[in-house]
Amino acid sequence: MSKDTFYRDTFVLTLSNLAMGVLRFMFSIILSRQLGPEGVGLYGLIMPIYDLFCCLVCGGIIAAISRETSAYLGTSRFEDLHKTVNASLVFIVLWSIFIAGIMFILSPIICNYIIKDPRAIRSLWIASPAIVFIAISCVYKGYFYGVSQVITPSVIDILEKAVRMVILVGVIYYLSLKTIENTVAATYLSFTIGEIISFVFLYIFYKRSIKKIPYTNSVRTDNSFQLLFNILIIAVPLAINGFLTTALQSVSTLLVPIRLVAAGFDHIGALEIIGKFNGMALAIVYFPLVIVVSLSTVIIPDISKKISQKDFSNINSRVNEVIKICFMLGVSTVIICYVCPNLLGEVFFDRSDLGSFIKIASLAAPFMYCHYCTYSILNGIGKQKVILLSSIATALIELVLIFILIGIPSINIYGYGISLIVTSIIGLLINLYYIGQVIELSFPIWEILILVLLTVLVYLVTTIISSIIPNTFIIPKIITIIVVAFSLFFVSSFLIRKSS
């Protein structure tokens, strides 16, 4: 894959992810208004359990299949590509049905003894079938990313998010749902229907695409069991990593309301403040992450293909570019969140009490964005064990920090933001250390100085804009600040690519 193709695919995927990000952001706004802070808090407690079962079923599948199919395509091993996808599908269908059944059966126990809120049982029951369709869809998405057909899964993902949002609003209004239990269950119903629709379209387009790839091999083909083993040897460490870290993060998430109660909140008050911080403030900070996700998705097959072609020089420059670009995206996010935090809360969530939450959460952005992309780089260079150890280490640190900090009355939910900052920095440093053993990382002083000066300049300009434009023109004011702040990202990205 050439350099131009990499950024073209990233751009296409970013447009898709931006569209999905907008829909996801709108979805979080709808949730906040339909469910209220308490409902958003309950929704947020169920999601880690759902994610945990998803990790068990399909953790690492997309990355593994995209990496293997990309390598097979680059070396003309077309028959191996066909057999890899088919073997993966058979395995994933059987495995996902088994795990979905376990989730359905254990839902009452999970809700009564882990979530400790019986109102979540119906939501977990409804979400169980979605796991099967998510797993199969992951195989198809891995194929499309591996053969550089990123537009297909991107458009389908946009469709799925839009359908999910329409279904949620329609069900709540049509059935006149009033209780938190029913509205949260409707949210997970929209998830399940959306995943079924996504699977149907992925299957149709996969069948059309796979016909264009010949059933021939440049070398002697491997048997299906060996090809499946090649997938699993990549996917299993990633799945274990995903499962363990998600399990630890689930414990952290479920620990938050307990520690908030210890800090002096009642249960409903704890759910409300969790809804404000996790469901609203973090939604704003996570929004630009769609660009990082695009880079991270495309870089895995890109590195894999370049390794198969022994193009190590371009691997070094590509990795350095991506790390720096992700960091500067985070810096732009910090500027926006620090210049107008209260306005962001008012415009998107119609709340005036989110400013302090948005500010502290945004401080993690530069390190969090970089940290996220380094996992894909490690995956691309075959460091799955490092990913596992790094993820577990950061998750354990987060768990300890949440337990200690959130229980302090004067810190409470801000401890979540502090833990996010600390774990992002530690995880990033660990990952960079191991990446540096394989790839020559380059951070020239002159480049750092230019980026610092640009950052200071943009921050001053946005601050002046914020003081000049009155709050009566709130929408134009926010748009202007966002455009100016993200000009830092685009200019710095241009300079970083030129210097490489």
Coordinates of C-alpha atoms in Angstrom, one line a residue:
M1 CA 0.0 0.0 0.0
S2 CA 1.5 3.3 -1.0
K3 CA 1.7 6.3 1.2
D4 CA -1.0 8.1 -0.8
T5 CA -3.3 5.1 -0.5
F6 CA -2.8 5.0 3.2
Y7 CA -4.0 8.6 3.7
R8 CA -6.7 8.2 1.1
D9 CA -8.1 5.3 2.9
T10 CA -7.7 7.1 6.2
F11 CA -9.5 10.1 4.8
V12 CA -12.4 8.0 3.6
L13 CA -12.6 6.1 6.9
T14 CA -12.4 9.4 8.8
L15 CA -15.3 10.8 6.8
S16 CA -17.3 7.7 7.7
N17 CA -16.3 7.8 11.3
L18 CA -17.0 11.5 11.5
A19 CA -20.5 10.8 10.2
M20 CA -20.8 8.0 12.7
G21 CA -19.4 10.2 15.4
V22 CA -22.0 12.8 14.7
L23 CA -24.7 10.2 14.8
R24 CA -23.2 8.7 18.0
F25 CA -23.0 12.2 19.5
M26 CA -26.6 12.9 18.6
F27 CA -27.4 9.5 20.1
S28 CA -25.8 10.5 23.4
I29 CA -27.8 13.8 23.3
I30 CA -31.0 11.9 22.7
L31 CA -30.1 9.5 25.5
S32 CA -29.4 12.3 27.9
R33 CA -32.8 13.9 27.2
Q34 CA -34.9 10.7 27.0
L35 CA -33.3 8.9 29.9
G36 CA -32.0 11.7 32.1
P37 CA -28.8 11.6 34.1
E38 CA -30.0 8.5 36.1
G39 CA -31.0 6.6 33.0
V40 CA -27.7 7.5 31.3
G41 CA -25.9 6.2 34.4
L42 CA -27.8 2.9 34.3
Y43 CA -27.1 2.6 30.6
G44 CA -23.5 3.2 31.3
L45 CA -23.4 0.4 33.9
I46 CA -24.9 -2.1 31.5
M47 CA -22.6 -1.3 28.6
P48 CA -19.3 -2.7 30.1
I49 CA -21.0 -6.1 30.7
Y50 CA -22.2 -6.0 27.1
D51 CA -18.7 -5.1 25.9
L52 CA -17.2 -7.8 28.0
F53 CA -19.2 -10.5 26.2
C54 CA -18.4 -8.9 22.8
C55 CA -14.7 -9.1 23.7
L56 CA -15.1 -12.8 24.5
V57 CA -16.7 -13.4 21.1
C58 CA -14.9 -11.2 18.6
G59 CA -11.9 -9.5 20.3
G60 CA -9.1 -9.2 17.8
I61 CA -11.0 -10.7 14.9
I62 CA -11.1 -7.6 12.7
A63 CA -7.4 -6.8 13.3
A64 CA -6.3 -10.5 12.7
I65 CA -8.4 -11.0 9.5
S66 CA -7.4 -7.6 8.0
R67 CA -3.7 -8.3 8.7
E68 CA -3.8 -11.8 7.2
T69 CA -5.9 -11.0 4.2
S70 CA -3.8 -7.9 3.4
A71 CA -0.6 -10.1 3.5
Y72 CA -2.3 -12.8 1.3
L73 CA -3.5 -10.2 -1.2
G74 CA 0.0 -8.6 -1.3
T75 CA 1.6 -12.0 -2.1
S76 CA -1.1 -13.3 -4.5
R77 CA -2.2 -16.1 -2.1
F78 CA -5.8 -15.7 -3.2
E79 CA -7.0 -19.2 -2.3
D80 CA -5.7 -18.8 1.2
L81 CA -7.6 -15.5 1.5
H82 CA -10.9 -17.3 0.6
K83 CA -10.3 -20.2 2.9
T84 CA -9.3 -17.9 5.8
V85 CA -12.5 -16.0 5.7
N86 CA -14.7 -19.1 5.3
A87 CA -12.9 -20.9 8.2
S88 CA -13.2 -17.8 10.4
L89 CA -16.9 -17.6 9.7
V90 CA -17.7 -21.2 10.7
F91 CA -15.7 -20.8 13.9
I92 CA -17.1 -17.4 14.9
V93 CA -20.8 -18.5 14.3
L94 CA -20.5 -21.5 16.6
W95 CA -18.5 -19.6 19.3
S96 CA -20.8 -16.5 19.3
I97 CA -24.0 -18.6 19.7
F98 CA -22.4 -20.3 22.7
I99 CA -21.4 -17.1 24.4
A100 CA -24.7 -15.3 23.6
G101 CA -26.5 -18.2 25.3
I102 CA -24.4 -17.9 28.4
M103 CA -25.0 -14.2 28.5
F104 CA -28.8 -14.7 28.3
I105 CA -28.8 -17.3 31.0
L106 CA -26.5 -15.4 33.4
S107 CA -28.3 -12.0 33.0
P108 CA -30.4 -12.2 36.2
I109 CA -27.3 -13.1 38.2
I110 CA -25.2 -10.4 36.6
C111 CA -27.8 -7.7 37.3
N112 CA -28.6 -8.7 40.9
Y113 CA -25.1 -9.4 42.1
I114 CA -22.7 -7.4 39.9
I115 CA -24.6 -4.4 38.5
K116 CA -26.8 -4.6 41.6
D117 CA -29.8 -3.1 39.7
P118 CA -32.5 -5.5 38.6
R119 CA -33.8 -2.9 36.1
A120 CA -30.9 -4.0 33.8
I121 CA -32.1 -7.6 33.3
R122 CA -34.4 -6.9 30.3
S123 CA -31.7 -4.8 28.6
L124 CA -29.1 -7.7 28.8
W125 CA -31.7 -10.2 27.5
I126 CA -32.5 -8.0 24.5
A127 CA -28.8 -7.4 23.8
S128 CA -27.8 -11.1 23.8
P129 CA -28.7 -11.9 20.2
A130 CA -26.8 -8.9 18.9
I131 CA -23.5 -10.5 19.9
V132 CA -23.9 -13.2 17.2
F133 CA -24.4 -10.6 14.4
I134 CA -21.6 -8.4 15.8
A135 CA -19.2 -11.3 15.6
I136 CA -20.1 -12.3 12.0
S137 CA -19.9 -8.7 11.0
C138 CA -16.4 -8.4 12.4
V139 CA -15.2 -11.1 10.0
Y140 CA -16.6 -9.3 7.0
K141 CA -15.2 -5.9 8.2
G142 CA -11.8 -7.5 8.7
Y143 CA -11.9 -8.7 5.1
F144 CA -12.9 -5.3 3.7
Y145 CA -10.2 -3.5 5.6
G146 CA -7.6 -6.1 4.5
V147 CA -8.4 -5.7 0.8
S148 CA -8.6 -1.9 1.1
Q149 CA -12.3 -1.6 0.5
V150 CA -12.9 0.6 3.5
I151 CA -15.9 2.5 1.9
T152 CA -18.2 -0.5 2.2
P153 CA -18.1 -1.1 5.9
S154 CA -17.9 2.6 6.5
V155 CA -21.2 3.4 4.7
I156 CA -22.9 0.4 6.4
D157 CA -21.8 1.5 9.8
I158 CA -23.3 5.0 9.1
L159 CA -26.6 3.3 8.1
E160 CA -26.6 1.2 11.2
K161 CA -26.1 4.1 13.5
A162 CA -28.8 6.1 11.8
V163 CA -31.3 3.3 12.0
R164 CA -30.4 2.7 15.6
M165 CA -31.2 6.3 16.5
V166 CA -34.5 6.3 14.6
I167 CA -35.6 3.0 16.2
L168 CA -34.8 4.3 19.7
V169 CA -36.8 7.5 19.3
G170 CA -39.6 5.7 17.5
V171 CA -40.0 2.9 20.1
I172 CA -39.9 5.4 23.1
Y173 CA -42.5 7.6 21.5
Y174 CA -44.7 5.0 19.9
L175 CA -44.9 2.8 23.0
S176 CA -45.0 5.9 25.3
L177 CA -42.2 4.5 27.5
K178 CA -41.8 6.4 30.8
T179 CA -39.9 4.2 33.2
I180 CA -36.1 4.1 33.1
E181 CA -36.1 0.3 32.9
N182 CA -38.1 0.4 29.7
T183 CA -36.3 3.3 28.0
V184 CA -32.9 1.7 28.7
A185 CA -34.2 -1.6 27.3
A186 CA -35.5 0.3 24.2
T187 CA -31.9 1.6 23.7
Y188 CA -30.5 -1.9 23.7
L189 CA -33.3 -3.1 21.4
S190 CA -32.2 -0.4 18.9
F191 CA -28.6 -1.8 19.2
T192 CA -29.7 -5.4 18.4
I193 CA -31.9 -4.3 15.4
G194 CA -29.1 -2.1 14.1
E195 CA -26.5 -4.9 14.3
I196 CA -28.9 -7.3 12.3
I197 CA -29.3 -4.7 9.6
S198 CA -25.5 -4.1 9.5
F199 CA -24.9 -7.9 9.1
V200 CA -27.3 -8.2 6.2
F201 CA -25.7 -5.5 4.2
L202 CA -22.1 -6.6 5.0
Y203 CA -23.1 -10.1 3.8
I204 CA -24.6 -8.9 0.5
F205 CA -21.5 -6.7 -0.3
Y206 CA -19.1 -9.3 0.8
K207 CA -20.6 -11.8 -1.7
R208 CA -20.3 -9.3 -4.5
S209 CA -16.7 -8.4 -3.6
I210 CA -15.3 -11.9 -3.0
K211 CA -16.4 -13.1 -6.5
K212 CA -13.8 -10.6 -8.0
I213 CA -10.9 -12.3 -6.2
P214 CA -9.6 -15.4 -8.1
Y215 CA -9.4 -18.8 -6.4
T216 CA -5.7 -19.3 -7.1
N217 CA -2.5 -19.3 -5.1
S218 CA 1.1 -18.2 -6.0
V219 CA 2.4 -20.9 -3.6
R220 CA 1.1 -24.2 -2.2
T221 CA -2.0 -23.5 -0.2
D222 CA -2.4 -24.3 3.6
N223 CA -5.3 -26.3 4.9
S224 CA -8.3 -24.5 6.5
F225 CA -7.3 -25.5 10.1
Q226 CA -3.8 -24.0 9.6
L227 CA -5.3 -20.8 8.2
L228 CA -7.8 -20.6 11.1
F229 CA -4.9 -21.2 13.5
N230 CA -3.0 -18.3 11.9
I231 CA -6.0 -16.0 12.6
L232 CA -6.5 -17.3 16.2
I233 CA -2.8 -16.9 17.1
I234 CA -3.2 -13.2 16.4
A235 CA -6.8 -12.8 17.6
V236 CA -6.6 -14.8 20.9
P237 CA -4.0 -12.6 22.6
L238 CA -5.9 -9.6 21.5
A239 CA -9.2 -11.2 22.7
I240 CA -7.6 -12.1 26.1
N241 CA -6.3 -8.5 26.2
G242 CA -9.7 -7.1 25.4
F243 CA -11.5 -9.4 27.8
L244 CA -9.1 -8.8 30.8
T245 CA -8.9 -5.0 30.3
T246 CA -12.6 -4.8 29.6
A247 CA -13.2 -6.9 32.8
L248 CA -11.0 -4.6 34.8
Q249 CA -12.6 -1.5 33.2
S250 CA -16.0 -3.0 34.0
V251 CA -15.0 -3.4 37.6
S252 CA -13.8 0.2 37.5
T253 CA -17.1 1.4 36.0
L254 CA -19.1 -0.6 38.6
L255 CA -16.8 0.6 41.3
V256 CA -17.5 4.3 40.6
P257 CA -21.0 4.5 42.0
I258 CA -19.9 2.5 45.1
R259 CA -17.0 4.9 45.8
L260 CA -19.3 7.9 45.1
V261 CA -21.7 6.6 47.8
A262 CA -18.6 6.3 50.1
A263 CA -17.9 9.9 49.2
G264 CA -21.3 11.0 50.4
F265 CA -23.7 10.7 47.4
D266 CA -26.8 8.6 47.5
H267 CA -27.3 5.9 44.8
I268 CA -29.5 8.0 42.5
G269 CA -27.1 11.0 42.9
A270 CA -24.2 8.8 42.1
L271 CA -25.9 7.6 38.8
E272 CA -26.7 11.2 37.9
I273 CA -23.1 12.4 38.3
I274 CA -21.8 9.4 36.4
G275 CA -24.3 10.2 33.6
K276 CA -23.0 13.8 33.5
F277 CA -19.3 12.8 33.4
N278 CA -19.3 9.6 31.4
G279 CA -22.3 10.1 29.2
M280 CA -22.0 13.8 28.5
A281 CA -18.6 15.3 29.2
L282 CA -16.6 12.3 27.9
A283 CA -18.8 12.2 24.8
I284 CA -17.4 15.6 23.8
V285 CA -13.8 14.7 24.5
Y286 CA -14.1 11.3 22.7
F287 CA -15.7 12.8 19.6
P288 CA -12.4 13.7 17.8
L289 CA -11.2 10.1 18.5
V290 CA -13.0 9.1 15.3
I291 CA -9.9 10.4 13.4
V292 CA -7.6 8.3 15.6
V293 CA -9.8 5.2 15.1
S294 CA -9.5 5.7 11.3
L295 CA -5.7 6.0 11.4
S296 CA -5.5 3.0 13.8
T297 CA -7.7 0.8 11.6
V298 CA -5.8 1.5 8.4
I299 CA -2.3 1.3 9.8
I300 CA -2.5 -2.4 10.8
P301 CA -2.9 -3.8 7.3
D302 CA -0.6 -1.1 6.0
I303 CA 2.3 -2.1 8.3
S304 CA 1.6 -5.8 7.7
K305 CA 1.8 -5.3 3.9
K306 CA 5.0 -3.2 4.1
I307 CA 6.6 -5.9 6.4
S308 CA 5.8 -8.6 3.8
Q309 CA 7.4 -6.3 1.2
K310 CA 10.3 -5.5 3.5
D311 CA 9.7 -1.8 3.1
F312 CA 11.0 -0.8 6.6
S313 CA 11.9 2.8 5.8
N314 CA 8.3 3.7 5.0
I315 CA 7.2 1.9 8.1
N316 CA 9.4 4.1 10.3
S317 CA 8.2 7.3 8.7
R318 CA 4.5 6.2 8.8
V319 CA 4.6 5.3 12.5
N320 CA 6.3 8.6 13.5
E321 CA 3.7 10.6 11.5
V322 CA 0.7 8.9 13.0
I323 CA 1.9 9.3 16.6
K324 CA 2.6 13.0 16.2
I325 CA -0.7 13.6 14.3
C326 CA -2.7 11.9 17.0
F327 CA -1.0 14.0 19.7
M328 CA -1.7 17.3 18.0
L329 CA -5.4 16.3 17.5
G330 CA -5.5 15.9 21.2
V331 CA -3.9 19.3 21.8
S332 CA -6.6 20.9 19.6
T333 CA -9.3 19.2 21.6
V334 CA -7.8 20.5 24.9
I335 CA -7.8 24.1 23.5
I336 CA -11.5 23.8 22.6
C337 CA -12.6 22.3 25.9
Y338 CA -10.6 24.8 27.9
V339 CA -11.7 27.9 26.0
C340 CA -15.5 27.3 26.1
P341 CA -16.4 24.3 28.3
N342 CA -19.6 25.7 29.7
L343 CA -20.9 26.7 26.2
L344 CA -20.2 23.1 24.9
G345 CA -22.4 21.7 27.7
E346 CA -25.2 24.2 27.1
V347 CA -25.3 23.7 23.3
F348 CA -25.0 19.9 23.1
F349 CA -26.7 18.8 26.4
D350 CA -28.7 21.8 27.5
R351 CA -26.8 21.8 30.8
S352 CA -24.7 24.5 32.5
D353 CA -23.0 22.2 35.0
L354 CA -20.7 20.3 32.7
G355 CA -17.8 22.8 32.3
S356 CA -15.5 21.5 35.0
F357 CA -16.1 17.9 33.9
I358 CA -15.2 18.7 30.3
K359 CA -12.1 20.6 31.3
I360 CA -10.5 17.8 33.4
A361 CA -11.5 15.1 30.9
S362 CA -10.0 17.0 28.0
L363 CA -6.5 17.0 29.7
A364 CA -6.2 13.3 28.9
A365 CA -6.9 13.8 25.1
P366 CA -3.4 14.2 23.7
F367 CA -2.1 11.2 25.6
M368 CA -5.2 9.1 25.2
Y369 CA -5.3 9.6 21.5
C370 CA -1.6 8.6 21.1
H371 CA -2.1 5.7 23.5
Y372 CA -5.0 4.4 21.4
C373 CA -3.0 4.5 18.1
T374 CA 0.1 2.8 19.6
Y375 CA -1.9 -0.4 20.2
S376 CA -2.5 -0.7 16.5
I377 CA 1.1 0.0 15.8
L378 CA 2.2 -2.7 18.2
N379 CA -0.4 -5.1 16.6
G380 CA 1.0 -4.3 13.1
I381 CA 4.6 -5.2 14.2
G382 CA 3.4 -8.4 15.9
K383 CA 3.7 -7.3 19.6
Q384 CA 0.5 -8.9 20.8
K385 CA 2.0 -9.9 24.2
V386 CA 3.1 -6.3 24.8
I387 CA -0.4 -5.1 24.1
L388 CA -1.8 -7.6 26.7
L389 CA 0.7 -6.6 29.4
S390 CA 0.4 -2.9 28.8
S391 CA -3.4 -3.0 28.8
I392 CA -3.6 -5.0 32.0
A393 CA -1.1 -2.8 33.7
T394 CA -3.0 0.4 32.8
A395 CA -6.3 -1.1 33.7
L396 CA -5.0 -2.2 37.1
I397 CA -3.6 1.3 37.7
E398 CA -7.0 2.8 36.7
L399 CA -8.8 0.5 39.1
V400 CA -6.5 1.5 42.1
L401 CA -6.8 5.2 41.3
I402 CA -10.6 5.1 41.0
F403 CA -10.9 3.2 44.3
I404 CA -8.7 5.7 46.1
L405 CA -9.5 9.1 44.5
I406 CA -13.3 8.8 43.9
G407 CA -13.9 7.9 47.6
I408 CA -12.4 11.2 48.7
P409 CA -15.3 13.6 49.1
S410 CA -13.4 16.7 47.8
I411 CA -12.4 14.8 44.6
N412 CA -15.3 12.4 44.0
I413 CA -16.0 12.0 40.2
Y414 CA -13.0 14.1 39.3
G415 CA -10.9 11.1 40.3
Y416 CA -12.2 9.4 37.2
G417 CA -10.7 12.2 35.1
I418 CA -7.4 12.1 37.0
S419 CA -7.2 8.3 36.5
L420 CA -7.8 8.8 32.8
I421 CA -4.9 11.2 32.5
V422 CA -2.5 9.1 34.5
T423 CA -3.2 5.8 32.9
S424 CA -3.1 7.4 29.4
I425 CA 0.4 8.8 30.1
I426 CA 1.7 5.6 31.6
G427 CA 0.2 3.4 28.9
L428 CA 1.6 5.6 26.2
L429 CA 5.2 5.5 27.7
I430 CA 5.1 1.7 28.0
N431 CA 3.9 1.3 24.3
L432 CA 6.4 3.8 23.0
Y433 CA 9.2 2.0 24.8
Y434 CA 8.4 -1.3 23.0
I435 CA 7.7 0.4 19.6
G436 CA 11.1 2.1 19.9
Q437 CA 12.8 -1.3 20.1
V438 CA 11.6 -2.1 16.6
I439 CA 11.1 1.3 15.0
E440 CA 13.3 4.4 15.1
L441 CA 11.2 7.1 16.8
S442 CA 12.1 10.6 15.9
F443 CA 11.1 13.8 17.8
P444 CA 13.4 16.6 16.6
I445 CA 13.7 19.6 18.9
W446 CA 13.0 22.1 16.1
E447 CA 9.8 20.3 15.2
I448 CA 8.6 20.3 18.9
L449 CA 9.5 24.0 19.2
I450 CA 7.4 24.9 16.1
L451 CA 4.4 22.8 17.3
V452 CA 4.6 24.4 20.8
L453 CA 4.7 27.9 19.3
L454 CA 1.7 27.1 17.0
T455 CA -0.2 25.7 20.0
V456 CA 0.4 28.9 22.0
L457 CA -0.6 31.1 19.1
V458 CA -3.9 29.2 18.4
Y459 CA -4.8 29.2 22.2
L460 CA -4.3 32.9 22.4
V461 CA -6.4 33.5 19.2
T462 CA -9.3 31.3 20.5
T463 CA -9.2 33.0 23.9
I464 CA -9.5 36.4 22.2
I465 CA -12.3 35.2 20.0
S466 CA -14.1 33.8 23.1
S467 CA -13.8 37.2 24.8
I468 CA -14.9 39.2 21.8
I469 CA -18.0 37.3 20.6
P470 CA -20.8 37.5 23.1
N471 CA -22.6 34.4 24.4
T472 CA -25.8 35.6 22.7
F473 CA -24.2 34.4 19.5
I474 CA -23.4 31.0 21.0
I475 CA -23.5 28.8 17.9
P476 CA -21.3 31.1 15.7
K477 CA -19.0 31.5 18.7
I478 CA -18.5 27.8 19.2
I479 CA -18.1 27.1 15.5
T480 CA -15.4 29.8 15.1
I481 CA -13.5 28.5 18.1
I482 CA -13.6 24.9 16.9
V483 CA -12.5 25.9 13.3
V484 CA -9.6 28.0 14.7
A485 CA -8.6 25.3 17.2
F486 CA -8.6 22.5 14.6
S487 CA -6.6 24.6 12.2
L488 CA -3.7 23.7 14.6
F489 CA -4.3 20.1 13.8
F490 CA -4.4 20.5 10.1
V491 CA -1.4 22.8 9.9
S492 CA 0.6 20.6 12.2
S493 CA -0.4 17.5 10.3
F494 CA 0.9 19.1 7.1
L495 CA 4.2 20.1 8.7
I496 CA 4.7 16.6 10.3
R497 CA 4.1 14.9 6.9
K498 CA 6.5 17.3 5.1
S499 CA 9.2 16.8 7.7
S500 CA 8.9 13.0 7.3

